[in-house]
mmCIF file of C-alpha atoms in Angstrom:
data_model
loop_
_atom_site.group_PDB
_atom_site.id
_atom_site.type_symbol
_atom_site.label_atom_id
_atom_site.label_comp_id
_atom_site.label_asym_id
_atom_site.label_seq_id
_atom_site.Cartn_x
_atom_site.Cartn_y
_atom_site.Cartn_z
ATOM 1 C CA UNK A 213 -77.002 48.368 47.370
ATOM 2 C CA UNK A 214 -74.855 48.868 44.174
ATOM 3 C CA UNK A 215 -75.835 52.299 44.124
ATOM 4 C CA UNK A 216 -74.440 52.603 47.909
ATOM 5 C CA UNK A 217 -70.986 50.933 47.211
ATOM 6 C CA UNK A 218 -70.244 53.443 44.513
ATOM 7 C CA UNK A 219 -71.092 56.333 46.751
ATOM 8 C CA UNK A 220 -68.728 54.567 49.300
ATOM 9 C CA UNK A 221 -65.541 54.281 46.848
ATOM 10 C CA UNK A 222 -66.454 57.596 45.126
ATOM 11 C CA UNK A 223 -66.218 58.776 48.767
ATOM 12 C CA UNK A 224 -63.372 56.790 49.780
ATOM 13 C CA UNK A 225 -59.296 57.937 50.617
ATOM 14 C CA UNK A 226 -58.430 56.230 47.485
ATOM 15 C CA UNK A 227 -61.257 57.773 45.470
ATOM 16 C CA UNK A 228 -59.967 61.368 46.179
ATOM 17 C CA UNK A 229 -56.478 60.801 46.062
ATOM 18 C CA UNK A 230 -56.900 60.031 42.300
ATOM 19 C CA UNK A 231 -59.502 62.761 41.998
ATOM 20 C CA UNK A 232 -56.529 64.996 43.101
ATOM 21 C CA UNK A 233 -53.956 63.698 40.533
ATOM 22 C CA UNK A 234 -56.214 63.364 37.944
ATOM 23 C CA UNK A 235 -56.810 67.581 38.760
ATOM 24 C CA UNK A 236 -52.919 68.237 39.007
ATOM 25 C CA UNK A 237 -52.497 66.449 35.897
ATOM 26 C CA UNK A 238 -55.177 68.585 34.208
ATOM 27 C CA UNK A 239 -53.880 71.604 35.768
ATOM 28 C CA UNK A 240 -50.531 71.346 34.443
ATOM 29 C CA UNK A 241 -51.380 70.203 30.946
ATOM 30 C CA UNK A 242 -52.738 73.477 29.537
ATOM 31 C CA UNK A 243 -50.262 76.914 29.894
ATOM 32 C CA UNK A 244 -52.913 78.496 31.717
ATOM 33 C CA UNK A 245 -52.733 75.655 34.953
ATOM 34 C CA UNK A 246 -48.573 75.892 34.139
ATOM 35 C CA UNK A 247 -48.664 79.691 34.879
ATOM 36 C CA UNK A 248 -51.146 79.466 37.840
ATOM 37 C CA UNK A 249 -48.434 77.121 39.372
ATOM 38 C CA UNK A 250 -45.940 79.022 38.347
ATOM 39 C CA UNK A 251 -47.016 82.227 40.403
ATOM 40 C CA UNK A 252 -47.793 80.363 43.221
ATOM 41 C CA UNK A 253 -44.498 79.204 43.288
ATOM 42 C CA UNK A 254 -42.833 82.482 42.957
ATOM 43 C CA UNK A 255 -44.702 83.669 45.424
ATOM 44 C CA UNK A 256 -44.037 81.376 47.722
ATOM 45 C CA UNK A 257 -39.807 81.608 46.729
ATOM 46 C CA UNK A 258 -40.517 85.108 47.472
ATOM 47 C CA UNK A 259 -41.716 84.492 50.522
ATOM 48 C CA UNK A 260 -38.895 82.492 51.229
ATOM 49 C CA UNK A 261 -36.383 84.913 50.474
ATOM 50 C CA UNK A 262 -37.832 87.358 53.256
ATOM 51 C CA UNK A 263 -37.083 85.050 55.595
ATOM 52 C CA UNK A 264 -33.876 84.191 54.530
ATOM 53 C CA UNK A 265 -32.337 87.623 54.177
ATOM 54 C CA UNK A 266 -34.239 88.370 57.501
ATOM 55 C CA UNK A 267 -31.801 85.531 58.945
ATOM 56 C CA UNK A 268 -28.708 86.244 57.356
ATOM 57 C CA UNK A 269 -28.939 90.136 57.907
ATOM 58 C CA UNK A 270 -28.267 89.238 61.805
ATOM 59 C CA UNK A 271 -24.746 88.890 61.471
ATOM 60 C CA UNK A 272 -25.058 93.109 61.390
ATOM 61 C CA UNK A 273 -25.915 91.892 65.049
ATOM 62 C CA UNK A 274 -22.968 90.029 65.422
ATOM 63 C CA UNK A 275 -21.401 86.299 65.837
ATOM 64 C CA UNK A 276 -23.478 85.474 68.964
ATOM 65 C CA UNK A 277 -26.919 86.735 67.311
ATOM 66 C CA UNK A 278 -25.973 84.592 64.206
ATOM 67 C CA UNK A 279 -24.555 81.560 65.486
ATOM 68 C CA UNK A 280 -27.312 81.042 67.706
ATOM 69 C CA UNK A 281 -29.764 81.918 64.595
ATOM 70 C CA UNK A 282 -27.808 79.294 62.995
ATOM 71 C CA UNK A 283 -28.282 77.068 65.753
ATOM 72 C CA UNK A 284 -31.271 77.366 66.222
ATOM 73 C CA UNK A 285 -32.692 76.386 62.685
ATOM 74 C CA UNK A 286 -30.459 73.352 62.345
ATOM 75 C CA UNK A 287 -32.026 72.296 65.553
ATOM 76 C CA UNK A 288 -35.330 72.300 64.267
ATOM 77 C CA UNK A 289 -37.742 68.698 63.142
ATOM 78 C CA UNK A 290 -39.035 69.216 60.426
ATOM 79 C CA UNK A 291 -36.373 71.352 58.930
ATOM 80 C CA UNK A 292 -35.454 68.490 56.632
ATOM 81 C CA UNK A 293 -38.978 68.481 55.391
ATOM 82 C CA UNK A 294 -38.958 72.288 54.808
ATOM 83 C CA UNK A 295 -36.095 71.443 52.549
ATOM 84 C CA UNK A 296 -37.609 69.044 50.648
ATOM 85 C CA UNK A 297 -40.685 71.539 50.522
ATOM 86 C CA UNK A 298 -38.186 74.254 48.907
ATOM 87 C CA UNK A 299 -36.205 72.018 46.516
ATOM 88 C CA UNK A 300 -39.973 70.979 45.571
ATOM 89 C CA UNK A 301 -40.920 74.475 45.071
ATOM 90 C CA UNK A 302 -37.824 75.542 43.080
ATOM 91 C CA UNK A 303 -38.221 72.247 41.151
ATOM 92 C CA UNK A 304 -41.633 72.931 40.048
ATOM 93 C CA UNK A 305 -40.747 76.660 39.317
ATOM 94 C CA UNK A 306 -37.528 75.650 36.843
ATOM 95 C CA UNK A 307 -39.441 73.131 35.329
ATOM 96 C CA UNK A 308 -42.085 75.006 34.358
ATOM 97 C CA UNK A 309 -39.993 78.116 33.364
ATOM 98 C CA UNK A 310 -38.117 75.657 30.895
ATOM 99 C CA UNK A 311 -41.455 74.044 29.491
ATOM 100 C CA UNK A 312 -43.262 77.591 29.181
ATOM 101 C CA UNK A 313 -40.417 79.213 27.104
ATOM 102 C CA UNK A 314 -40.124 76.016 25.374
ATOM 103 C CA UNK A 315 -43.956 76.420 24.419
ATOM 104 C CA UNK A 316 -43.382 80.372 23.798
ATOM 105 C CA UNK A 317 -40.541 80.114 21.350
ATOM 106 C CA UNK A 318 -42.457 77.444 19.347
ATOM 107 C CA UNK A 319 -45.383 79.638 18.974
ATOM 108 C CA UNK A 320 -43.385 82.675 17.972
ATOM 109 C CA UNK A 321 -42.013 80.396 15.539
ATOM 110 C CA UNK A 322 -45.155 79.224 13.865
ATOM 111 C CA UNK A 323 -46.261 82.838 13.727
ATOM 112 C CA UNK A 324 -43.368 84.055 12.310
ATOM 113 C CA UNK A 325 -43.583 81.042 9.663
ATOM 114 C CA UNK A 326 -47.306 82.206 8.900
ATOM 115 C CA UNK A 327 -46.556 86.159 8.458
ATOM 116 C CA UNK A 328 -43.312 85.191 6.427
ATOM 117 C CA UNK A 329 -45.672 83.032 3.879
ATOM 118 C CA UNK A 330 -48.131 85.639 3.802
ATOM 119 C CA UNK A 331 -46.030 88.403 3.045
ATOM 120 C CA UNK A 332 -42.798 87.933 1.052
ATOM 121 C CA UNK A 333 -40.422 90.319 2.200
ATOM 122 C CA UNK A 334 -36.778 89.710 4.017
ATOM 123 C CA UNK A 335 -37.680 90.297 7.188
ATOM 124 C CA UNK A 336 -35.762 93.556 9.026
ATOM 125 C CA UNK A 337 -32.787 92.577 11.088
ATOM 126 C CA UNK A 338 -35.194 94.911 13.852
ATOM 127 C CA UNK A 339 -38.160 92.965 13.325
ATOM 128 C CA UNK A 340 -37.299 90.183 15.462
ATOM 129 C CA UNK A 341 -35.659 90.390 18.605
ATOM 130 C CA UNK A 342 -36.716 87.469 21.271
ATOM 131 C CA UNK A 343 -33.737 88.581 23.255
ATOM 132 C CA UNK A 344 -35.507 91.881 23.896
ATOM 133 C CA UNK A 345 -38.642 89.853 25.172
ATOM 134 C CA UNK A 346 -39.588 90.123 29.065
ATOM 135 C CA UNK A 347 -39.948 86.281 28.998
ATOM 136 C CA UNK A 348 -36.867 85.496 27.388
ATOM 137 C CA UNK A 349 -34.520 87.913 30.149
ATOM 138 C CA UNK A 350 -36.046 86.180 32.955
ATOM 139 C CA UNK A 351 -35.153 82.978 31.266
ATOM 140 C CA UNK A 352 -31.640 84.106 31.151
ATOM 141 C CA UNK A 353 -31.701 85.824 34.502
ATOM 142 C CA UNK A 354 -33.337 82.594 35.746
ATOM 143 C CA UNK A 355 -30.579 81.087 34.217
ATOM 144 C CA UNK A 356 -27.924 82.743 35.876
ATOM 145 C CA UNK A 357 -29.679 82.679 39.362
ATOM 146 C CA UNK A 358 -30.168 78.650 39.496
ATOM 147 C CA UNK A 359 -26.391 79.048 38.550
ATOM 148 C CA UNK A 360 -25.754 81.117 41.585
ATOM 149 C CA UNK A 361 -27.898 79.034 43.746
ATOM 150 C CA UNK A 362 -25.904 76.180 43.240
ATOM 151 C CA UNK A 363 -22.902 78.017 44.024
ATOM 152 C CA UNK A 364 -24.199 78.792 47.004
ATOM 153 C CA UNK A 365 -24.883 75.779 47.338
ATOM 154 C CA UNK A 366 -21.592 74.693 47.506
ATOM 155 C CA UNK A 367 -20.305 77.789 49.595
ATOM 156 C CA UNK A 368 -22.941 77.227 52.474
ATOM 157 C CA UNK A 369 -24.496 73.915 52.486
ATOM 158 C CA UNK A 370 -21.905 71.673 51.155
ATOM 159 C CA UNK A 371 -18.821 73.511 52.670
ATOM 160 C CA UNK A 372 -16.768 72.251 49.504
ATOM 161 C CA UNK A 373 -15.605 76.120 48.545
ATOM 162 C CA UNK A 374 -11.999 75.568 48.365
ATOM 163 C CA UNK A 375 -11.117 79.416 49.684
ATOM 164 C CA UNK A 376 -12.731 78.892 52.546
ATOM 165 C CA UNK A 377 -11.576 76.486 55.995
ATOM 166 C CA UNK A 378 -14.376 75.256 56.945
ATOM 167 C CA UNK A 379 -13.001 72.939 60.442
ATOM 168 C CA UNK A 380 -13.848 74.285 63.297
ATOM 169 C CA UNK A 381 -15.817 77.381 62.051
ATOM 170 C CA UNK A 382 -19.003 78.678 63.621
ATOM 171 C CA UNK A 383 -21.469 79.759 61.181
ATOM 172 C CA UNK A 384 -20.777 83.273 61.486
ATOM 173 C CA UNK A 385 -17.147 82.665 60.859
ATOM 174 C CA UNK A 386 -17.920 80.389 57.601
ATOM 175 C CA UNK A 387 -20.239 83.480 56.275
ATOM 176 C CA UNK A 388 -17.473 85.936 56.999
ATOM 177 C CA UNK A 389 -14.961 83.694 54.948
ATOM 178 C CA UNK A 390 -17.567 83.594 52.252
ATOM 179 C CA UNK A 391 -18.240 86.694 51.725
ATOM 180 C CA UNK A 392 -15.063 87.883 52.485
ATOM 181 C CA UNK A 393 -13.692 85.923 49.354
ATOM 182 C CA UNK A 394 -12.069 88.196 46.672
ATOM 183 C CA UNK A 395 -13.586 85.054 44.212
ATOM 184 C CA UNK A 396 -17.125 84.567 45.915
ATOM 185 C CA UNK A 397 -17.664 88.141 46.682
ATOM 186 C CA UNK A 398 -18.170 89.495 43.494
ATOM 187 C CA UNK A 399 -20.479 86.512 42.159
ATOM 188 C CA UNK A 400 -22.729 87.145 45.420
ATOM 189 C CA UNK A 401 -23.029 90.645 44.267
ATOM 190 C CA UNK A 402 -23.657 90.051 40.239
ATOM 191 C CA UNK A 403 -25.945 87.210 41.342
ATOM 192 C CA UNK A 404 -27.964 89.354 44.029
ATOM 193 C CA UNK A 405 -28.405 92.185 41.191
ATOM 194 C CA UNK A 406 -29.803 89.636 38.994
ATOM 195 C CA UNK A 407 -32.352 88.430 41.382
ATOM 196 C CA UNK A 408 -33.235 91.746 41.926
ATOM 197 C CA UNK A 409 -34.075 92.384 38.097
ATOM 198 C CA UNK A 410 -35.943 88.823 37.995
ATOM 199 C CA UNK A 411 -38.198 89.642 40.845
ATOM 200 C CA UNK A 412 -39.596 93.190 39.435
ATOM 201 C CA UNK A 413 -40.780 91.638 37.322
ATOM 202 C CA UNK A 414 -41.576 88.133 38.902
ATOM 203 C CA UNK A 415 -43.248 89.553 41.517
ATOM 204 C CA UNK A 416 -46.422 91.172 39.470
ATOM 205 C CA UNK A 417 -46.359 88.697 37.181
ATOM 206 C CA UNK A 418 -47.266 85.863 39.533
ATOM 207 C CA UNK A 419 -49.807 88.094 40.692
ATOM 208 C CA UNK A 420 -51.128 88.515 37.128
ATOM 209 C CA UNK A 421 -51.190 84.616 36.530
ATOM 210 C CA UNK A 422 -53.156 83.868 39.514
ATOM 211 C CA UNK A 423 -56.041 85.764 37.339
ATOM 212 C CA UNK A 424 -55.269 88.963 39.708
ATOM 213 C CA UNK A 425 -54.741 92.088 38.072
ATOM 214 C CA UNK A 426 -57.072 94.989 37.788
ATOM 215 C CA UNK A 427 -56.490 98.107 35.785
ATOM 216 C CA UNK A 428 -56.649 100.233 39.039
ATOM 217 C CA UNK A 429 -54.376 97.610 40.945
ATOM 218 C CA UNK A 430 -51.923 96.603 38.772
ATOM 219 C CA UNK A 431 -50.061 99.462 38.310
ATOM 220 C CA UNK A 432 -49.737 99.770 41.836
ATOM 221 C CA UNK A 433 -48.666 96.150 41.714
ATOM 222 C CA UNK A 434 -45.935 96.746 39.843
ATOM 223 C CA UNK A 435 -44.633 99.707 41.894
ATOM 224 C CA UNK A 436 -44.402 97.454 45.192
ATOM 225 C CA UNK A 437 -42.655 94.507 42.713
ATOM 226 C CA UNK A 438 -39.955 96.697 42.250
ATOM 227 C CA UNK A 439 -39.966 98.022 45.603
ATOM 228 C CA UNK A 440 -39.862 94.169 46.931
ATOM 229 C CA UNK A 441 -36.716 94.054 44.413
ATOM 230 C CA UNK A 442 -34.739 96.691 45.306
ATOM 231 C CA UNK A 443 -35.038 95.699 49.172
ATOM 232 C CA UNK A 444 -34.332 92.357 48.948
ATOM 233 C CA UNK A 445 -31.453 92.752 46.350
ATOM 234 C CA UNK A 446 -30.182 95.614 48.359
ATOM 235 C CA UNK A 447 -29.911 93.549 51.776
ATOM 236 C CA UNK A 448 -28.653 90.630 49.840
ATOM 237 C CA UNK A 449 -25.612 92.719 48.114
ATOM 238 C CA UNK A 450 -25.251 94.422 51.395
ATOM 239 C CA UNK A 451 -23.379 90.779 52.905
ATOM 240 C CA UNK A 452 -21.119 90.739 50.506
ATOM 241 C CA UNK A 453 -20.039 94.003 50.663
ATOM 242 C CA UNK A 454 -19.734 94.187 54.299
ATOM 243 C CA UNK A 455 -17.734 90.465 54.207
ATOM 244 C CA UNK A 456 -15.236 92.526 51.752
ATOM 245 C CA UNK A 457 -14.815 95.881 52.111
ATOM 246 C CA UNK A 458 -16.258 96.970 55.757
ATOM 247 C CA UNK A 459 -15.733 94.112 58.020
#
């Protein structure tokens, strides 16, 4: 009977909800777990950015095409819980970038602290260089991007850009005003570049901490991450310049 009733609560809602925490929690406490989520996540901002520059690249259709795009998606349920599901998602992703170059630096500290009391010689102004790292750029292109986000943010979202007269506006004439701005014009393009640079190398990375690279798929990989880049930084930096100069 005993024997039953812990087969029963083993089994039980409760039983696997903490069976799943206590596996997230174990997940996320070593770097390996912290860089699984982490590509998953990028993949999956990625994957949001197709669909996003997808959306926005109809106002090459024109204001009907857009507004009704616009419409459309605003209309939707559960849009507010696709929101949450991205802030989630770019939540997770920040947080771990922070803790994982956090962790990084620390160890290339201690192992610059054991070579230096093994061998005791000034150490060449060449021989370190952490701003030269992969990891640390796309912390500072990270960086710069979360800063552009939230400016965004602001522009589209918030309608608090002070350039910009937001009353009676239609989407499409809001996102003509935006990118038309002489101030917000040239940040959409610097921040577009940088996203660019962040996903070549994003892009093959996430594949490479999901446990999937392959010396005769990697390389290939890597030429389709900066593919992915270039197209989605060159439709991106296309709106701005077409708010500006062409419209």
């Amino acid at each position: 009977m005993v024997t039953k009733l812990a087969e029963k609560q083993q089994s039980s809602p409760s039983a696997g909800g903490k069976s799943a925490t206590k596996w997230i929690m174990t997940l996320l406490s070593s770097s390996i777990g912290q860089k699984f989520v982490m590509g998953i996540t990028g993949l999956l901002l990625c994957g949001f950015l197709v669909v996003h520059l997808a959306g926005n690249l109809l106002v090459y259709v024109g204001a009907d095409a857009y507004n009704n795009y616009a419409k459309e998606l605003h209309s939707m349920m559960l849009l507010p819980v696709a929101e949450t599901g991205l802030f989630l998602l770019l939540f997770a992703h920040i947080a771990l970038a922070f803790k994982l170059t956090s962790d990084n630096r620390k160890a290339r500290q201690i192992t610059y602290h054991e070579k230096q009391s093994k061998i005791q010689e000034p150490p060449s102004i060449f021989g370190r260089t952490p701003m030269g790292r992969t990891s640390s750029w796309m912390f500072i292109s990270g960086s710069i991007i979360l800063i552009f986000l939230i400016m965004h943010m602001i522009d589209m979202k918030l309608h608090l850009n002070p350039t910009v007269d937001y009353k009676d506006q239609s989407p499409f004439g809001i996102i003509v005003q935006v990118l038309g701005s002489g101030l917000s014009a040239p940040i959409y393009i610097v921040g577009t570049l940088v996203l660019g640079f962040h996903l070549s190398h994003g892009f093959w990375s996430a594949f490479q901490s999901l446990g999937l690279n392959h010396p005769k798929y990697t390389p290939l990989i890597k030429k389709l991450a900066i593919l992915f880049a270039i197209v989605i930084a060159a439709g991106f930096v296309s709106l701005p310049l077409w708010g500006f100069f062409i419209r």
